mmCIF file of C-alpha atoms in Angstrom:
data_model
loop_
_atom_site.group_PDB
_atom_site.id
_atom_site.type_symbol
_atom_site.label_atom_id
_atom_site.label_comp_id
_atom_site.label_asym_id
_atom_site.label_seq_id
_atom_site.Cartn_x
_atom_site.Cartn_y
_atom_site.Cartn_z
ATOM 1 C CA MET A 1 -104.398 284.352 6.903
ATOM 2 C CA ALA A 2 -107.804 283.743 5.329
ATOM 3 C CA GLY A 3 -108.600 287.456 5.508
ATOM 4 C CA THR A 4 -105.288 288.348 3.891
ATOM 5 C CA ILE A 5 -105.712 285.929 0.991
ATOM 6 C CA MET A 6 -109.303 286.970 0.372
ATOM 7 C CA ALA A 7 -108.458 290.682 0.479
ATOM 8 C CA VAL A 8 -105.640 290.234 -2.040
ATOM 9 C CA ILE A 9 -107.824 288.468 -4.608
ATOM 10 C CA THR A 10 -111.062 290.398 -3.892
ATOM 11 C CA ASN A 11 -111.181 293.518 -1.692
ATOM 12 C CA ASN A 12 -111.504 294.488 1.953
ATOM 13 C CA ASP A 13 -115.279 295.032 1.878
ATOM 14 C CA VAL A 14 -115.891 291.482 0.628
ATOM 15 C CA VAL A 15 -113.706 290.082 3.416
ATOM 16 C CA VAL A 16 -115.570 292.009 6.100
ATOM 17 C CA LEU A 17 -118.992 291.026 4.764
ATOM 18 C CA CYS A 18 -118.066 287.332 4.468
ATOM 19 C CA LEU A 19 -115.831 286.597 7.455
ATOM 20 C CA THR A 20 -117.420 288.711 10.196
ATOM 21 C CA PRO A 21 -120.568 286.534 10.528
ATOM 22 C CA ILE A 22 -118.520 283.350 10.098
ATOM 23 C CA ILE A 23 -116.234 284.311 12.983
ATOM 24 C CA CYS A 24 -119.255 285.126 15.162
ATOM 25 C CA ILE A 25 -120.844 281.739 14.401
ATOM 26 C CA PHE A 26 -117.503 280.044 15.123
ATOM 27 C CA SER A 27 -117.387 281.840 18.473
ATOM 28 C CA ASP A 28 -120.940 280.801 19.334
ATOM 29 C CA THR A 29 -120.111 277.199 18.491
ATOM 30 C CA THR A 30 -116.759 276.900 20.286
ATOM 31 C CA GLY A 31 -117.191 279.395 23.111
ATOM 32 C CA ALA A 32 -114.050 281.287 22.066
ATOM 33 C CA ASP A 33 -113.884 285.046 22.438
ATOM 34 C CA ALA A 34 -114.706 286.497 19.016
ATOM 35 C CA GLU A 35 -113.145 289.927 19.556
ATOM 36 C CA PRO A 36 -109.460 289.049 18.886
ATOM 37 C CA PHE A 37 -110.397 287.117 15.762
ATOM 38 C CA LEU A 38 -112.629 289.909 14.473
ATOM 39 C CA ILE A 39 -109.968 292.556 15.009
ATOM 40 C CA ALA A 40 -107.252 290.421 13.403
ATOM 41 C CA MET A 41 -109.485 289.756 10.398
ATOM 42 C CA PHE A 42 -110.283 293.450 9.966
ATOM 43 C CA ILE A 43 -106.637 294.517 10.197
ATOM 44 C CA ALA A 44 -105.606 291.809 7.735
ATOM 45 C CA ALA A 45 -108.306 292.873 5.261
ATOM 46 C CA ASN A 46 -107.297 296.541 5.255
ATOM 47 C CA THR A 47 -103.597 295.725 5.095
ATOM 48 C CA ALA A 48 -103.851 293.236 2.233
ATOM 49 C CA SER A 49 -106.130 295.572 0.288
ATOM 50 C CA MET A 50 -103.130 297.729 -0.633
ATOM 51 C CA ALA A 51 -101.337 294.872 -2.406
ATOM 52 C CA LEU A 52 -103.204 295.004 -5.705
ATOM 53 C CA PHE A 53 -104.963 297.585 -7.832
ATOM 54 C CA ILE A 54 -108.374 296.005 -7.134
ATOM 55 C CA GLY A 55 -108.003 295.612 -3.367
ATOM 56 C CA ASN A 56 -109.652 298.892 -2.427
ATOM 57 C CA PRO A 57 -111.674 301.511 -4.336
ATOM 58 C CA THR A 58 -109.187 304.125 -3.097
ATOM 59 C CA ASN A 59 -106.414 302.302 -4.971
ATOM 60 C CA ILE A 60 -108.427 302.547 -8.176
ATOM 61 C CA ILE A 61 -109.124 306.260 -7.623
ATOM 62 C CA VAL A 62 -105.455 307.147 -7.170
ATOM 63 C CA ALA A 63 -104.162 304.775 -9.858
ATOM 64 C CA GLU A 64 -106.651 305.905 -12.486
ATOM 65 C CA ALA A 65 -106.003 309.570 -11.700
ATOM 66 C CA ASN A 66 -102.263 309.079 -12.234
ATOM 67 C CA ASP A 67 -102.352 306.555 -15.120
ATOM 68 C CA ILE A 68 -100.741 303.742 -13.119
ATOM 69 C CA SER A 69 -101.003 300.341 -14.753
ATOM 70 C CA PHE A 70 -101.911 297.170 -12.861
ATOM 71 C CA LEU A 71 -98.386 295.731 -13.108
ATOM 72 C CA SER A 72 -96.706 299.003 -12.164
ATOM 73 C CA TYR A 73 -98.966 299.365 -9.138
ATOM 74 C CA SER A 74 -98.223 295.809 -7.983
ATOM 75 C CA ALA A 75 -94.471 296.295 -8.455
ATOM 76 C CA TRP A 76 -94.423 299.381 -6.252
ATOM 77 C CA MET A 77 -96.882 298.279 -3.551
ATOM 78 C CA GLY A 78 -95.937 294.603 -3.151
ATOM 79 C CA LEU A 79 -93.074 295.147 -0.709
ATOM 80 C CA PRO A 80 -94.806 297.887 1.348
ATOM 81 C CA PHE A 81 -97.758 295.522 1.745
ATOM 82 C CA LEU A 82 -95.494 292.707 2.981
ATOM 83 C CA GLY A 83 -93.728 295.046 5.382
ATOM 84 C CA ALA A 84 -97.018 296.338 6.778
ATOM 85 C CA ALA A 85 -98.330 292.782 7.148
ATOM 86 C CA VAL A 86 -95.256 291.605 9.068
ATOM 87 C CA ALA A 87 -95.334 294.705 11.284
ATOM 88 C CA GLY A 88 -99.030 294.200 12.015
ATOM 89 C CA ILE A 89 -98.561 290.559 12.978
ATOM 90 C CA ALA A 90 -95.611 291.407 15.226
ATOM 91 C CA VAL A 91 -97.415 294.206 17.058
ATOM 92 C CA LEU A 92 -100.585 292.163 17.515
ATOM 93 C CA TYR A 93 -98.543 289.297 18.952
ATOM 94 C CA LEU A 94 -96.472 291.499 21.277
ATOM 95 C CA THR A 95 -99.313 293.650 22.580
ATOM 96 C CA ASN A 96 -101.928 290.932 22.978
ATOM 97 C CA SER A 97 -99.985 287.779 23.784
ATOM 98 C CA ALA A 98 -101.234 287.903 27.364
ATOM 99 C CA ILE A 99 -104.899 287.919 26.361
ATOM 100 C CA ASP A 100 -106.655 284.731 27.405
ATOM 101 C CA ILE A 101 -109.042 283.490 24.742
ATOM 102 C CA HIS A 102 -111.690 281.775 26.839
ATOM 103 C CA THR A 103 -113.172 278.494 25.722
ATOM 104 C CA SER A 104 -115.832 277.884 28.358
ATOM 105 C CA ARG A 105 -117.646 275.398 26.204
ATOM 106 C CA SER A 106 -116.278 272.331 24.509
ATOM 107 C CA VAL A 107 -115.375 272.620 20.859
ATOM 108 C CA ARG A 108 -117.997 271.201 18.570
ATOM 109 C CA THR A 109 -117.940 270.554 14.869
ATOM 110 C CA LEU A 110 -120.163 272.867 12.867
ATOM 111 C CA ALA A 111 -121.598 271.271 9.742
ATOM 112 C CA ILE A 112 -123.322 273.646 7.360
ATOM 113 C CA ILE A 113 -125.608 271.944 4.895
ATOM 114 C CA PRO A 114 -126.270 274.048 1.773
ATOM 115 C CA GLY A 115 -129.815 275.341 1.763
ATOM 116 C CA SER A 116 -130.500 274.563 5.422
ATOM 117 C CA VAL A 117 -129.173 277.669 7.175
ATOM 118 C CA SER A 118 -131.061 280.936 7.245
ATOM 119 C CA ILE A 119 -129.160 284.215 7.148
ATOM 120 C CA SER A 120 -131.701 286.057 9.290
ATOM 121 C CA GLU A 121 -131.137 284.014 12.480
ATOM 122 C CA PRO A 122 -128.416 281.394 13.101
ATOM 123 C CA ASP A 123 -130.774 279.193 15.122
ATOM 124 C CA ILE A 124 -133.532 279.019 12.499
ATOM 125 C CA GLN A 125 -133.369 276.819 9.444
ATOM 126 C CA LEU A 126 -135.411 277.363 6.347
ATOM 127 C CA HIS A 127 -136.708 273.804 6.169
ATOM 128 C CA GLU A 128 -138.135 274.164 9.699
ATOM 129 C CA ILE A 129 -140.327 277.141 8.791
ATOM 130 C CA PRO A 130 -143.805 276.179 7.599
ATOM 131 C CA VAL A 131 -144.600 277.978 4.374
ATOM 132 C CA ALA A 132 -148.196 278.370 3.240
ATOM 133 C CA PRO A 133 -149.109 278.002 -0.429
ATOM 134 C CA LEU A 134 -148.486 281.210 -2.352
ATOM 135 C CA PRO A 135 -152.117 282.297 -3.037
ATOM 136 C CA LEU A 136 -153.227 281.567 0.544
ATOM 137 C CA ALA A 137 -150.177 283.262 2.112
ATOM 138 C CA SER A 138 -150.466 286.273 -0.169
ATOM 139 C CA SER A 139 -154.148 286.779 0.592
ATOM 140 C CA SER A 140 -153.501 286.361 4.316
ATOM 141 C CA VAL A 141 -150.791 289.019 4.376
ATOM 142 C CA THR A 142 -152.965 291.330 2.289
ATOM 143 C CA ALA A 143 -155.871 290.867 4.641
ATOM 144 C CA ILE A 144 -153.727 291.719 7.642
ATOM 145 C CA VAL A 145 -151.924 294.724 6.202
ATOM 146 C CA GLU A 146 -154.635 296.241 4.037
ATOM 147 C CA PRO A 147 -157.111 298.359 6.002
ATOM 148 C CA SER A 148 -160.862 297.976 5.589
ATOM 149 C CA ASP A 149 -162.723 300.119 3.093
ATOM 150 C CA GLN A 150 -164.562 301.660 6.022
ATOM 151 C CA VAL A 151 -161.428 302.962 7.667
ATOM 152 C CA LYS A 152 -160.668 306.603 7.037
ATOM 153 C CA SER A 153 -157.252 308.265 7.493
ATOM 154 C CA ASN A 154 -156.862 312.018 7.875
ATOM 155 C CA GLY A 155 -160.374 312.626 6.687
ATOM 156 C CA PHE A 156 -160.194 311.026 3.210
ATOM 157 C CA ARG A 157 -160.858 307.564 1.801
ATOM 158 C CA LYS A 158 -158.103 305.642 0.082
ATOM 159 C CA THR A 159 -158.688 305.286 -3.620
ATOM 160 C CA LYS A 160 -158.966 301.960 -5.403
ATOM 161 C CA LEU A 161 -155.722 302.705 -7.244
ATOM 162 C CA ALA A 162 -153.804 303.120 -3.984
ATOM 163 C CA LYS A 163 -155.254 299.896 -2.583
ATOM 164 C CA SER A 164 -154.477 297.983 -5.756
ATOM 165 C CA LEU A 165 -150.917 299.272 -5.756
ATOM 166 C CA LYS A 166 -150.480 298.342 -2.120
ATOM 167 C CA ARG A 167 -151.882 294.869 -2.756
ATOM 168 C CA ALA A 168 -149.501 294.389 -5.674
ATOM 169 C CA ILE A 169 -146.463 295.531 -3.643
ATOM 170 C CA ILE A 170 -147.336 293.209 -0.761
ATOM 171 C CA SER A 171 -147.804 290.304 -3.148
ATOM 172 C CA ILE A 172 -144.442 290.982 -4.829
ATOM 173 C CA ILE A 173 -142.601 291.235 -1.511
ATOM 174 C CA HIS A 174 -144.152 288.069 -0.161
ATOM 175 C CA THR A 175 -143.502 286.153 -3.372
ATOM 176 C CA THR A 176 -139.870 287.301 -3.318
ATOM 177 C CA GLU A 177 -139.407 286.151 0.272
ATOM 178 C CA ILE A 178 -140.750 282.685 -0.577
ATOM 179 C CA ARG A 179 -139.004 282.142 -3.903
ATOM 180 C CA ILE A 180 -135.609 283.704 -3.095
ATOM 181 C CA PRO A 181 -135.363 283.825 0.713
ATOM 182 C CA THR A 182 -131.593 284.251 0.794
ATOM 183 C CA VAL A 183 -131.656 287.325 -1.429
ATOM 184 C CA SER A 184 -134.513 288.787 0.602
ATOM 185 C CA ALA A 185 -132.609 288.231 3.853
ATOM 186 C CA VAL A 186 -129.486 289.838 2.409
ATOM 187 C CA LEU A 187 -131.429 292.871 1.178
ATOM 188 C CA ARG A 188 -132.993 293.336 4.607
ATOM 189 C CA ARG A 189 -129.592 293.260 6.283
ATOM 190 C CA LEU A 190 -127.681 295.576 3.967
ATOM 191 C CA PRO A 191 -126.066 298.495 5.877
ATOM 192 C CA TYR A 192 -128.314 301.220 4.487
ATOM 193 C CA GLY A 193 -127.415 303.466 7.411
ATOM 194 C CA ILE A 194 -123.958 304.220 5.999
ATOM 195 C CA ILE A 195 -125.407 305.790 2.832
ATOM 196 C CA PRO A 196 -126.185 309.223 4.402
ATOM 197 C CA PHE A 197 -122.760 309.256 6.065
ATOM 198 C CA SER A 198 -120.970 308.503 2.787
ATOM 199 C CA LEU A 199 -122.958 311.037 0.796
ATOM 200 C CA GLY A 200 -122.275 313.654 3.455
ATOM 201 C CA MET A 201 -118.526 313.086 3.262
ATOM 202 C CA PHE A 202 -118.534 313.373 -0.541
ATOM 203 C CA ILE A 203 -120.557 316.588 -0.308
ATOM 204 C CA ILE A 204 -118.004 318.030 2.126
ATOM 205 C CA VAL A 205 -115.140 317.177 -0.266
ATOM 206 C CA GLU A 206 -116.910 318.771 -3.220
ATOM 207 C CA SER A 207 -117.688 321.842 -1.118
ATOM 208 C CA LEU A 208 -114.029 322.174 -0.126
ATOM 209 C CA SER A 209 -112.993 321.945 -3.773
ATOM 210 C CA GLN A 210 -115.549 324.537 -4.845
ATOM 211 C CA GLN A 211 -114.382 326.903 -2.106
ATOM 212 C CA GLY A 212 -110.786 326.780 -3.340
ATOM 213 C CA TRP A 213 -109.244 324.481 -0.751
ATOM 214 C CA THR A 214 -107.650 322.154 -3.314
ATOM 215 C CA PRO A 215 -104.939 324.661 -4.388
ATOM 216 C CA ARG A 216 -104.364 325.597 -0.752
ATOM 217 C CA LEU A 217 -103.833 321.959 0.165
ATOM 218 C CA ALA A 218 -101.539 321.549 -2.843
ATOM 219 C CA TRP A 219 -99.487 324.564 -1.688
ATOM 220 C CA VAL A 220 -99.161 323.158 1.864
ATOM 221 C CA LEU A 221 -98.085 319.753 0.563
ATOM 222 C CA LYS A 222 -95.587 321.386 -1.798
ATOM 223 C CA ARG A 223 -93.953 323.194 1.110
ATOM 224 C CA MET A 224 -93.744 320.003 3.159
ATOM 225 C CA CYS A 225 -92.499 317.644 0.441
ATOM 226 C CA SER A 226 -88.937 318.891 0.208
ATOM 227 C CA SER A 227 -87.532 315.403 -0.467
ATOM 228 C CA PRO A 228 -88.858 311.962 -1.379
ATOM 229 C CA ALA A 229 -88.552 310.729 2.216
ATOM 230 C CA ALA A 230 -90.370 313.778 3.572
ATOM 231 C CA ALA A 231 -93.071 313.406 0.922
ATOM 232 C CA VAL A 232 -93.681 309.756 1.786
ATOM 233 C CA PHE A 233 -93.811 310.068 5.562
ATOM 234 C CA ILE A 234 -95.661 313.401 5.683
ATOM 235 C CA VAL A 235 -98.294 312.533 3.091
ATOM 236 C CA GLY A 236 -98.669 309.060 4.600
ATOM 237 C CA ALA A 237 -99.263 310.501 8.093
ATOM 238 C CA ILE A 238 -101.602 313.283 6.930
ATOM 239 C CA THR A 239 -103.748 311.017 4.773
ATOM 240 C CA THR A 240 -103.937 308.411 7.523
ATOM 241 C CA LEU A 241 -105.363 311.013 9.899
ATOM 242 C CA ALA A 242 -107.582 312.511 7.198
ATOM 243 C CA CYS A 243 -109.130 309.068 6.616
ATOM 244 C CA ASN A 244 -110.617 309.235 10.065
ATOM 245 C CA VAL A 245 -112.097 312.689 9.506
ATOM 246 C CA LEU A 246 -113.425 312.426 5.952
ATOM 247 C CA ASN A 247 -113.479 308.634 5.410
ATOM 248 C CA ASN A 248 -110.920 307.129 3.042
ATOM 249 C CA LEU A 249 -112.903 307.377 -0.213
ATOM 250 C CA PRO A 250 -113.651 311.141 -0.111
ATOM 251 C CA MET A 251 -110.182 311.758 1.327
ATOM 252 C CA SER A 252 -108.557 309.971 -1.623
ATOM 253 C CA ILE A 253 -110.500 312.106 -4.089
ATOM 254 C CA LEU A 254 -109.518 315.340 -2.327
ATOM 255 C CA PHE A 255 -105.819 314.501 -2.022
ATOM 256 C CA SER A 256 -105.634 313.111 -5.566
ATOM 257 C CA ARG A 257 -106.862 316.462 -6.852
ATOM 258 C CA ALA A 258 -104.320 318.281 -4.700
ATOM 259 C CA LEU A 259 -101.427 316.086 -5.889
ATOM 260 C CA GLN A 260 -102.442 316.705 -9.511
ATOM 261 C CA HIS A 261 -102.770 320.460 -9.094
ATOM 262 C CA PRO A 262 -100.265 322.629 -11.035
ATOM 263 C CA ILE A 263 -98.950 324.008 -7.755
ATOM 264 C CA PHE A 264 -97.859 320.572 -6.545
ATOM 265 C CA ALA A 265 -96.578 319.718 -10.034
ATOM 266 C CA GLN A 266 -93.611 322.008 -9.275
ATOM 267 C CA VAL A 267 -92.272 319.348 -6.868
ATOM 268 C CA GLU A 268 -89.609 317.017 -8.258
ATOM 269 C CA SER A 269 -90.848 313.813 -9.876
ATOM 270 C CA SER A 270 -89.557 311.357 -7.251
ATOM 271 C CA SER A 271 -91.250 313.311 -4.477
ATOM 272 C CA ARG A 272 -94.504 313.413 -6.450
ATOM 273 C CA ARG A 273 -94.323 309.653 -7.008
ATOM 274 C CA GLY A 274 -93.598 309.064 -3.325
ATOM 275 C CA ALA A 275 -96.524 311.264 -2.270
ATOM 276 C CA MET A 276 -98.837 309.429 -4.653
ATOM 277 C CA PHE A 277 -97.999 305.961 -3.309
ATOM 278 C CA ALA A 278 -97.998 307.281 0.266
ATOM 279 C CA LEU A 279 -101.590 308.403 -0.360
ATOM 280 C CA ILE A 280 -102.446 304.805 -1.248
ATOM 281 C CA ILE A 281 -100.749 303.537 1.920
ATOM 282 C CA GLY A 282 -102.585 306.081 4.061
ATOM 283 C CA SER A 283 -105.978 305.308 2.532
ATOM 284 C CA ASN A 284 -105.579 301.614 3.375
ATOM 285 C CA VAL A 285 -103.697 301.638 6.674
ATOM 286 C CA GLY A 286 -105.681 304.633 7.947
ATOM 287 C CA ALA A 287 -108.770 302.434 8.137
ATOM 288 C CA ASN A 288 -107.036 300.534 10.958
ATOM 289 C CA PHE A 289 -107.220 303.532 13.301
ATOM 290 C CA THR A 290 -110.937 304.197 13.885
ATOM 291 C CA LEU A 291 -114.171 302.630 12.709
ATOM 292 C CA VAL A 292 -115.088 305.680 10.605
ATOM 293 C CA GLY A 293 -111.865 305.473 8.591
ATOM 294 C CA SER A 294 -113.550 303.373 5.899
ATOM 295 C CA LEU A 295 -116.947 302.058 4.891
ATOM 296 C CA ALA A 296 -115.643 298.591 5.757
ATOM 297 C CA GLY A 297 -115.277 299.726 9.376
ATOM 298 C CA LEU A 298 -118.886 300.856 9.577
ATOM 299 C CA MET A 299 -120.097 297.618 7.992
ATOM 300 C CA PHE A 300 -117.849 295.632 10.339
ATOM 301 C CA GLN A 301 -119.342 297.268 13.419
ATOM 302 C CA GLY A 302 -122.892 296.875 12.116
ATOM 303 C CA ILE A 303 -122.563 293.170 11.317
ATOM 304 C CA ALA A 304 -120.823 292.470 14.619
ATOM 305 C CA SER A 305 -123.615 294.291 16.463
ATOM 306 C CA GLN A 306 -126.239 292.170 14.670
ATOM 307 C CA LYS A 307 -124.415 289.096 15.960
ATOM 308 C CA LYS A 308 -124.458 290.471 19.536
ATOM 309 C CA ARG A 309 -120.765 291.474 19.438
ATOM 310 C CA GLU A 310 -120.447 295.096 20.512
ATOM 311 C CA ILE A 311 -117.106 296.613 19.450
ATOM 312 C CA GLY A 312 -116.996 300.260 20.497
ATOM 313 C CA TYR A 313 -114.786 303.013 19.108
ATOM 314 C CA PHE A 314 -112.386 303.069 22.045
ATOM 315 C CA THR A 315 -112.122 299.282 22.129
ATOM 316 C CA PHE A 316 -111.326 299.310 18.422
ATOM 317 C CA MET A 317 -108.674 302.033 18.852
ATOM 318 C CA ARG A 318 -107.096 300.195 21.798
ATOM 319 C CA TRP A 319 -106.561 297.160 19.601
ATOM 320 C CA CYS A 320 -105.710 298.839 16.318
ATOM 321 C CA ALA A 321 -103.886 302.121 16.991
ATOM 322 C CA PRO A 322 -100.489 300.519 17.852
ATOM 323 C CA VAL A 323 -100.803 298.217 14.844
ATOM 324 C CA MET A 324 -101.623 301.118 12.533
ATOM 325 C CA VAL A 325 -98.588 303.156 13.645
ATOM 326 C CA ALA A 326 -96.207 300.240 13.097
ATOM 327 C CA GLN A 327 -97.735 299.382 9.713
ATOM 328 C CA LEU A 328 -97.563 302.974 8.497
ATOM 329 C CA ALA A 329 -93.921 303.318 9.538
ATOM 330 C CA ALA A 330 -92.913 300.010 7.938
ATOM 331 C CA ALA A 331 -94.749 300.595 4.646
ATOM 332 C CA CYS A 332 -93.454 304.163 4.285
ATOM 333 C CA ALA A 333 -89.871 303.137 5.102
ATOM 334 C CA ILE A 334 -89.947 300.422 2.426
ATOM 335 C CA LEU A 335 -91.440 302.858 -0.091
ATOM 336 C CA VAL A 336 -88.632 305.358 0.620
ATOM 337 C CA ALA A 337 -86.077 302.584 0.039
ATOM 338 C CA GLU A 338 -87.728 301.713 -3.289
ATOM 339 C CA LEU A 339 -87.605 305.351 -4.397
ATOM 340 C CA ALA A 340 -83.943 305.555 -3.442
ATOM 341 C CA VAL A 341 -83.102 302.439 -5.450
ATOM 342 C CA VAL A 342 -85.016 303.645 -8.527
ATOM 343 C CA GLN A 343 -83.537 307.134 -8.298
ATOM 344 C CA SER A 344 -79.980 305.803 -8.047
#
């Protein structure tokens, strides 16, 4: 419930970044198995992110490309979101009701005092760490890191400019860690590893567009979308699978271009509208299939791993694949019903 509410008013990435470490700390404190709670939180975040325009960057991409207002988006996607949420809860309950959530240790109350908990390690508090005065600490770090003037590397002596620059950088870093330790800890723990992956996916999408695959995709979708119902279910299924090949952000850009192409514009208006909203459903629900379906999935796995909770790809799929199928079917069916009502 907390993940759903947070995802509606913020977005799925914020929910994953905030609640994943909290759930892990809760598990450490109570002895409960963190895995069911982590999976439920992740599914709730990706499901609720389709409710509003701001819930997911993919929603903004598709809405802006098709001139959809905030109110119009909410009117169309409100009921599909509720249907997907109910379907997800039902499938999670039915498929995992037999799972025993172990509580080997007694439940204890966790009191978090502002300013006393360090982000870097749950067991270490900032007020317990002795901090040397700034000039002494800075000079100590410099003395340790900076090599002696007599040391030579690769046959040449370091210049005074290089040493001065190094000394300044070390002093700035150390001062930052003392004055704003929380910010420093957050910066150290940011998931920088997903940047190459994301850039690579965007490069692939741009390469496909430059090689003429956008009109080909538009032609294929035109042939498949013979009716509003076909457009919704086919585009929803294809984009859900494509999320887990290209990641949902690059996938949304590629399919938005295809749906706006003059070739696809020959499809009737209700089918085009259905395909457009089905793309939004697929970009959100598709992240509940594999960990590579969205950047939130990669961040989720990374944060859980930092907290000693290893959630592998097959474990994730075992939990989430049945939920994803039910959510996709429910959301698409409700969207088809909405199109039928508007068309009549």
